[in-house]
Short mmCIF file of C-alpha atoms and ligand atoms in Angstrom, two decimals:
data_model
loop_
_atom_site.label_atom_id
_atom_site.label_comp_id
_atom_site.label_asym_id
_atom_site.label_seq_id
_atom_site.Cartn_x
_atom_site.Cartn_y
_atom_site.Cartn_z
CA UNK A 1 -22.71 8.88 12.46
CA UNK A 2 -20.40 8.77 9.93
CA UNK A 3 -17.03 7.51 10.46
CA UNK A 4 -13.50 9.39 10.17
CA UNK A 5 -10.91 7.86 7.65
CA UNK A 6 -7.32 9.67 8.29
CA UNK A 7 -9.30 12.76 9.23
CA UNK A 8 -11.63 12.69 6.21
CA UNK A 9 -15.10 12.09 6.33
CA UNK A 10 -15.85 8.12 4.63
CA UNK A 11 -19.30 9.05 3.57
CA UNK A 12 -20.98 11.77 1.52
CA UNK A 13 -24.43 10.78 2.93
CA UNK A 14 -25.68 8.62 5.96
CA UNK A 15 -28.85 7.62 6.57
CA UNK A 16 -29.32 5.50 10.27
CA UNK A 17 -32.19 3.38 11.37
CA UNK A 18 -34.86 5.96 9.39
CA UNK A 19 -38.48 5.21 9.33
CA UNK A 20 -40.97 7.56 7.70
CA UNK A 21 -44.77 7.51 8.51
CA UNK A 22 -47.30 9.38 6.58
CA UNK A 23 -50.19 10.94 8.30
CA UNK A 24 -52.97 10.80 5.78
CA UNK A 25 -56.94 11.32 5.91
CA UNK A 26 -57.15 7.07 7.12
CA UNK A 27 -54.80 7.42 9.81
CA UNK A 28 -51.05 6.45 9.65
CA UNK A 29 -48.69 5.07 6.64
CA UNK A 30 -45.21 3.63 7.00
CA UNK A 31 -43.57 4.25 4.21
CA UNK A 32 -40.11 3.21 5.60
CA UNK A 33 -39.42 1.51 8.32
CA UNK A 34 -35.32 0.95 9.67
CA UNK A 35 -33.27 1.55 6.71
CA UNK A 36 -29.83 1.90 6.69
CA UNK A 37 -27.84 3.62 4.14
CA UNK A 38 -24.19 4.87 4.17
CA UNK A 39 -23.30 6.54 0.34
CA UNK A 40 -19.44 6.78 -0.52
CA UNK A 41 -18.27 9.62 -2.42
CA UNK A 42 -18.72 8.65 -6.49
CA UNK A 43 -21.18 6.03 -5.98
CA UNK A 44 -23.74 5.08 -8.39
CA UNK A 45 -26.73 3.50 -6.63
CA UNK A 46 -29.70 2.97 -8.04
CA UNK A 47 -33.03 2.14 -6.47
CA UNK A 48 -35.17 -0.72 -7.38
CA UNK A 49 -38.28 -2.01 -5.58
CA UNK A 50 -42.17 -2.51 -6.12
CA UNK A 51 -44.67 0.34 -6.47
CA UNK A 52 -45.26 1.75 -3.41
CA UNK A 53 -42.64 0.85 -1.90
CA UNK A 54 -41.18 3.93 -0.40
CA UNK A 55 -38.29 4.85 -3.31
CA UNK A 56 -39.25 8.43 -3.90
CA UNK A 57 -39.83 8.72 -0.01
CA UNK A 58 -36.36 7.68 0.36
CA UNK A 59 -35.65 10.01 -2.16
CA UNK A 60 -37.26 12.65 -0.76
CA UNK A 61 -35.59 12.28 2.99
CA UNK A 62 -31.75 12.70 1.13
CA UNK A 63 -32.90 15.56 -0.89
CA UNK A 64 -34.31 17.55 2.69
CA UNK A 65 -37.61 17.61 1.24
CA UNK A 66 -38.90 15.33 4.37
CA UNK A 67 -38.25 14.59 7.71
CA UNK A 68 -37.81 11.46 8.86
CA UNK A 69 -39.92 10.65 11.79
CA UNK A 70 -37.23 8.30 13.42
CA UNK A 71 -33.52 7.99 12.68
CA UNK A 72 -30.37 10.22 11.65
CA UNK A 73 -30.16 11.33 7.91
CA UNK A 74 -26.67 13.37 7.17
CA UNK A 75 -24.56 14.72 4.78
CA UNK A 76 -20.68 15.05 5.21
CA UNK A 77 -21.54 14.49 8.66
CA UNK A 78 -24.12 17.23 9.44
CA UNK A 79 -27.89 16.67 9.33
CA UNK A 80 -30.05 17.45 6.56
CA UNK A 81 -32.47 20.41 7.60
CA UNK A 82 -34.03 20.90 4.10
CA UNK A 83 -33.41 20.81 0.16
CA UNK A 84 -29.98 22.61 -1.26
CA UNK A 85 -27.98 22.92 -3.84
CA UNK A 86 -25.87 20.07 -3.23
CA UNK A 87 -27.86 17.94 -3.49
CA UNK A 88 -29.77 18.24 -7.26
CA UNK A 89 -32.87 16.44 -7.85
CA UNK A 90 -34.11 15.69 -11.47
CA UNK A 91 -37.53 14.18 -11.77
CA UNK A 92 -39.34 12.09 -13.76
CA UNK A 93 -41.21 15.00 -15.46
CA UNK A 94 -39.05 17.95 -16.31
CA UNK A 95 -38.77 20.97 -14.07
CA UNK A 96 -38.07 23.96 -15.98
CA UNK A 97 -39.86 27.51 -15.99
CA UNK A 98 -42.32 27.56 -19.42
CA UNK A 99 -41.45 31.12 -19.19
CA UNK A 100 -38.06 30.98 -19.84
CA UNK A 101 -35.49 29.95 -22.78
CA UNK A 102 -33.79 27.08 -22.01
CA UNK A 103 -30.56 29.14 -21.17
CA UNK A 104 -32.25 31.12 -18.98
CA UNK A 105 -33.50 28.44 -16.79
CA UNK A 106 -30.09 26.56 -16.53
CA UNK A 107 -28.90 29.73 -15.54
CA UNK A 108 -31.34 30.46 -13.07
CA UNK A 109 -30.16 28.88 -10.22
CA UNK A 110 -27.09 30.65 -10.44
CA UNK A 111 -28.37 33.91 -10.58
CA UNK A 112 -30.36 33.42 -7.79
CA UNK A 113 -26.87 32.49 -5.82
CA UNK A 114 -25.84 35.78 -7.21
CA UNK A 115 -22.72 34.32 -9.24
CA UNK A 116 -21.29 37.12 -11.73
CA UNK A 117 -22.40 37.56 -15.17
CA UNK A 118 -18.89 36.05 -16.24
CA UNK A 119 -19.43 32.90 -14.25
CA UNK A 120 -23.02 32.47 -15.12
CA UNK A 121 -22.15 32.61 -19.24
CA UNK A 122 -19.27 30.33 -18.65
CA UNK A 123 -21.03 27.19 -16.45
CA UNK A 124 -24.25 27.66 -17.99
CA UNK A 125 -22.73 27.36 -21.72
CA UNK A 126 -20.42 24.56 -20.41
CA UNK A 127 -23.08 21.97 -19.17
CA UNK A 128 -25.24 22.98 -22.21
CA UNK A 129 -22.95 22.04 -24.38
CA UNK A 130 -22.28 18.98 -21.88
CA UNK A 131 -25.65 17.44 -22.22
CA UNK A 132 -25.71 18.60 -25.89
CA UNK A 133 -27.91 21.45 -25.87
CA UNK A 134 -25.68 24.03 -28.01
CA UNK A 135 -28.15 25.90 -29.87
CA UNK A 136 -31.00 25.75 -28.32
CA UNK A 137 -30.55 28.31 -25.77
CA UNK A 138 -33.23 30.22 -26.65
CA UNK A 139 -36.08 28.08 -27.24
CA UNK A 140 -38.97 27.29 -24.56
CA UNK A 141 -39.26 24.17 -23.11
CA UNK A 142 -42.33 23.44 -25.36
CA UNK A 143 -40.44 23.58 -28.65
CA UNK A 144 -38.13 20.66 -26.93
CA UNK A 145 -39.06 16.91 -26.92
CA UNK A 146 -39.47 15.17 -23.96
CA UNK A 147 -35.68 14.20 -24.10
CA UNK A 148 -34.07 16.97 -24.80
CA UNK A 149 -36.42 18.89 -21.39
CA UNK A 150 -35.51 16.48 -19.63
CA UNK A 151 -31.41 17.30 -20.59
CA UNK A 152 -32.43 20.40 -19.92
CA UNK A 153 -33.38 19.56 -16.29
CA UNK A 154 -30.26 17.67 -15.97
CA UNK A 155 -28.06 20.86 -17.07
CA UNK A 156 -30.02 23.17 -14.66
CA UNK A 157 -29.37 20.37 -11.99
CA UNK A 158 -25.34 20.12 -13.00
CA UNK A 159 -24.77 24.19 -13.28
CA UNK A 160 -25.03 24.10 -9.57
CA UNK A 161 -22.08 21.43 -9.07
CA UNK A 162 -23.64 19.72 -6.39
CA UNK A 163 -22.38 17.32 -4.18
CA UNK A 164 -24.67 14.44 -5.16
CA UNK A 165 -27.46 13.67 -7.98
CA UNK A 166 -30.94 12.30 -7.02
CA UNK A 167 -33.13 11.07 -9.46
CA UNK A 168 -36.46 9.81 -9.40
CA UNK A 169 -36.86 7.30 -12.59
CA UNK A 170 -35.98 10.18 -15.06
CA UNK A 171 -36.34 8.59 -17.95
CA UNK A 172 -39.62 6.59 -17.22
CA UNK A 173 -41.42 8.99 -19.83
CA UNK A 174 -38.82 8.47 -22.52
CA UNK A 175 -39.57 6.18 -25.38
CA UNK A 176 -36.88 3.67 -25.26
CA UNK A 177 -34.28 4.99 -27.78
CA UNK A 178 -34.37 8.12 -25.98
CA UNK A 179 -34.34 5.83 -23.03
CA UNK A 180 -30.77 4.31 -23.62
CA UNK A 181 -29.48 7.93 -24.80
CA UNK A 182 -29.69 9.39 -21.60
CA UNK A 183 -28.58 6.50 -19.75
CA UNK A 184 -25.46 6.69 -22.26
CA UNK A 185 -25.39 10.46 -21.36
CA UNK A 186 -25.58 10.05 -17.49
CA UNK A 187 -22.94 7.43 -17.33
CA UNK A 188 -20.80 9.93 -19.33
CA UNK A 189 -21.80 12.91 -16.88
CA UNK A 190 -20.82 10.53 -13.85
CA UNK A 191 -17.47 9.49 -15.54
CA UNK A 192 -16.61 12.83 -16.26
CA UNK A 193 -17.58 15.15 -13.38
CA UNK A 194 -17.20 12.10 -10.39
CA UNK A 195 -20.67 13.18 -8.93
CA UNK A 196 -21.88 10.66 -6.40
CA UNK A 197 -25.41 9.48 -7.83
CA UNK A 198 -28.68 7.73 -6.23
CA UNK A 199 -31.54 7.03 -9.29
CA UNK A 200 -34.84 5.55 -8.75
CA UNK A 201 -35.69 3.13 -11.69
CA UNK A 202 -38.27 0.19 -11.65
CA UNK A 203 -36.50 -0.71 -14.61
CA UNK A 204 -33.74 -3.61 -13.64
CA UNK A 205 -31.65 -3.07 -16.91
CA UNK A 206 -31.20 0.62 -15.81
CA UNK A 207 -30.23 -0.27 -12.91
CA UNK A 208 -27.58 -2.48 -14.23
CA UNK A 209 -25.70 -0.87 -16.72
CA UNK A 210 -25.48 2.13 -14.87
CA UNK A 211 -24.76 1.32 -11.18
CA UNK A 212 -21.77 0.62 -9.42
CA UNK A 213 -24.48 -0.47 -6.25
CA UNK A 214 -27.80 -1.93 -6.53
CA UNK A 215 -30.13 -1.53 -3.87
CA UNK A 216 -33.23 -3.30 -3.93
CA UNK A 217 -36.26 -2.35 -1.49
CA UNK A 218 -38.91 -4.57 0.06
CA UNK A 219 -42.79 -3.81 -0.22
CA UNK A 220 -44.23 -1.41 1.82
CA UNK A 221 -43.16 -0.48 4.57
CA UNK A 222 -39.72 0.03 2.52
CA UNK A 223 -36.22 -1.73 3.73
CA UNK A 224 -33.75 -2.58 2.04
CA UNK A 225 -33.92 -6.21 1.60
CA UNK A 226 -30.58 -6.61 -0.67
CA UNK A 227 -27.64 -5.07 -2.19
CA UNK A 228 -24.87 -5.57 -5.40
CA UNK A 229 -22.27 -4.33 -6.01
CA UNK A 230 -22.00 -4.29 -9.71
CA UNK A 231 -19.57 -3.03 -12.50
CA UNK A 232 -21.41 -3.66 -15.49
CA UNK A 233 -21.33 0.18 -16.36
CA UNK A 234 -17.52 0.09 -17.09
CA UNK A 235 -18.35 -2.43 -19.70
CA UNK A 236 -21.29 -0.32 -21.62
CA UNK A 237 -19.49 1.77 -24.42
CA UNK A 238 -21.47 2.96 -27.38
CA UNK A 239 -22.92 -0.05 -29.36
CA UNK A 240 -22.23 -2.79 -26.41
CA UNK A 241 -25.08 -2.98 -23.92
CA UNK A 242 -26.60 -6.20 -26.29
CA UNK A 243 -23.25 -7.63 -25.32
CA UNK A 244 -22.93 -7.15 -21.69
CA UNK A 245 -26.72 -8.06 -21.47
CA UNK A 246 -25.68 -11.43 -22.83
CA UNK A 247 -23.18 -12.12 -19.84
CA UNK A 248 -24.16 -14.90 -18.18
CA UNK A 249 -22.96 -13.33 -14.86
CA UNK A 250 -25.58 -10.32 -15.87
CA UNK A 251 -28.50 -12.45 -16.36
CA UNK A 252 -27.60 -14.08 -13.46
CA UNK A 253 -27.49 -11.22 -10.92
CA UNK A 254 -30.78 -9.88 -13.13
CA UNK A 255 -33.05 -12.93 -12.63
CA UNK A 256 -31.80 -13.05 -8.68
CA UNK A 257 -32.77 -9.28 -8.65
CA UNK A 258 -35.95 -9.97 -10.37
CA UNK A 259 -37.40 -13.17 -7.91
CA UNK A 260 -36.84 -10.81 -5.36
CA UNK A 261 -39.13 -8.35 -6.43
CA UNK A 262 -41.84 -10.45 -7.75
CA UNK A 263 -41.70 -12.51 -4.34
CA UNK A 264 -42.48 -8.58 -2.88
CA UNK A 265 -45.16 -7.76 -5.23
CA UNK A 266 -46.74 -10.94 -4.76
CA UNK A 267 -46.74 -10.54 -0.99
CA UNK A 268 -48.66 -7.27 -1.58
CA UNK A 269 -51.68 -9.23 -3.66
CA UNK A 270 -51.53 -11.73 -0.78
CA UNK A 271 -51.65 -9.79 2.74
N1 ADP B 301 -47.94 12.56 1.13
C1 ADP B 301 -48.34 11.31 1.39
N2 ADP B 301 -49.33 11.06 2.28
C2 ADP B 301 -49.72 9.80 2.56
N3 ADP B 301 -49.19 8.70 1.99
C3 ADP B 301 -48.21 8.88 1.09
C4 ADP B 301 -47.73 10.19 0.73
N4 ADP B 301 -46.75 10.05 -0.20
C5 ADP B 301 -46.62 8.73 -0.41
N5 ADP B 301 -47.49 8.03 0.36
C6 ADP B 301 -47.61 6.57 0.42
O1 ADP B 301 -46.37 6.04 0.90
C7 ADP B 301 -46.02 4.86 0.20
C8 ADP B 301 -44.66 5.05 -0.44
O2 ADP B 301 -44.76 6.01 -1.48
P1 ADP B 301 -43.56 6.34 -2.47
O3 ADP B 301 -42.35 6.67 -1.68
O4 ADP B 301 -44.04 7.35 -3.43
O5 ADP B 301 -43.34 4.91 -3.19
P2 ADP B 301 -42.57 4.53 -4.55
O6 ADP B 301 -41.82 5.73 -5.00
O7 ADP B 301 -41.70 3.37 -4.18
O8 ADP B 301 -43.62 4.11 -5.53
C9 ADP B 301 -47.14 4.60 -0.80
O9 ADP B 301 -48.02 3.66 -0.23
C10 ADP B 301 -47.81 5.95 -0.96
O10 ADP B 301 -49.17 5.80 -1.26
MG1 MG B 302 -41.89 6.84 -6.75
#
């Protein structure tokens, strides 16, 4: 349960002793088995953690898509029944309608919450322009590049001012220029709207310059084995992630993070 602070609640999202089994054609799967996860309000946590592991179930369980089949998952102290607005997910691939310009799908969600015409034109140009999409409202999501859908995604996600950002290693299909853009462009979306965040990456450098907390998972069934607490993100502007890479307190933290998962992985070859 989440605790009380002078009469406010101390986390946005609480996840207690949750395990998650699979039924599948071979009989049972645990996918997670007793995690514990209490997210404060403007976190950045990102997920690391061998294939397989359980991260995008884990995902899934915040977001409402799943129900755990033991254990307490909440947000703001009330359980999570099923997927809503405030909490946005962005996936790997991008979700947007093929249909529609890319204005139209940003706005879609809010139509669908019946906002006003006003209010629609006015958020839906906003995080356009916030994820630097001015112009393009009315192409289709085919005339985009993999980058700029997935910015799309990200604005259609943001229009709805959730609560809290999932993401389930959304840039792992971006070539690696495109890569460090949108983890630029995330950090700056964080920074400037406070959203609390929780992103999936198998990618340990991700996870680094853009968390405030690292988790990092064991193999299968999924726990969480180890956490940091990092700050590396308020170093990264512009040019300086080659700097902050060189830290010897960063490669530190990123070997330690590193042995942990190859010891998991190479558990997995062994059992
Ligand atoms: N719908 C499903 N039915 C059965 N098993 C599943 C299902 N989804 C995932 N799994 C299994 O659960 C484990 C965890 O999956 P997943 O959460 O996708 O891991 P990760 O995202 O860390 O790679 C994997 O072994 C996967 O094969
Ligand atoms: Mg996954």
């Amino acid at each position: 349960m989440s605790e009380k602070v002078n009469g406010k609640i101390e986390y946005v999202v609480t996840l207690k002793d949750i395990s998650l089994r699979y039924r599948g054609e071979k009989g049972e799967v645990a996918a997670l088995k007793d995690v514990n996860l209490n997210i404060k309000e403007g976190e950045f946590i990102c997920v690391l953690g061998p294939s397989g592991c359980g991260k995008s179930t884990l995902l899934k369980i915040i977001a409402g898509f799943l129900q755990p089949s033991e254990g307490v998952s909440e947000m703001d102290a009330n359980p999570i029944n099923g997927p809503d607005w405030h909490r946005g997910v962005v996936f790997q691939s991008p979700t947007l309608y093929p249909w529609l310009n890319i204005y139209d799908n940003v706005a879609f969600g809010l139509k669908m919450r019946k906002f006003s015409k006003g209010e629609i034109e006015e958020l839906t140009n906003k995080y356009l322009e916030l994820v630097g999409l001015k112009g393009f409202e009315k192409h289709k999501p085919y005339e985009l590049s993999g980058g700029m859908r997935q910015r799309a995604s990200l604005a259609r996600v943001l229009v709805n001012k959730p609560r809290m950002i999932l993401m389930d290693e959304p840039f792992g299909a971006l070539d690696a220029l495109t890569r460090q853009n949108m983890q630029t462009l995330i950090r700056t979306i964080w920074t400037k709207t406070e959203n609390t965040v929780f992103l999936i990456t198998h990618d340990v450098d991700e996870a680094l310059s853009l968390a405030t907390r690292v988790i990092v998972m064991s193999s299968r069934p999924g726990r969480i084995i180890k956490e940091f607490n990092t700050g590396f993100t308020y170093c990264i502007y512009g040019e300086s992630h080659e700097e902050v890479r060189g830290k010897v307190e960063y490669m530190s933290i990123r070997d330690e993070i590193l042995k942990i998962i190859n010891n998991q992985t190479e558990e997995i070859f062994i059992k």
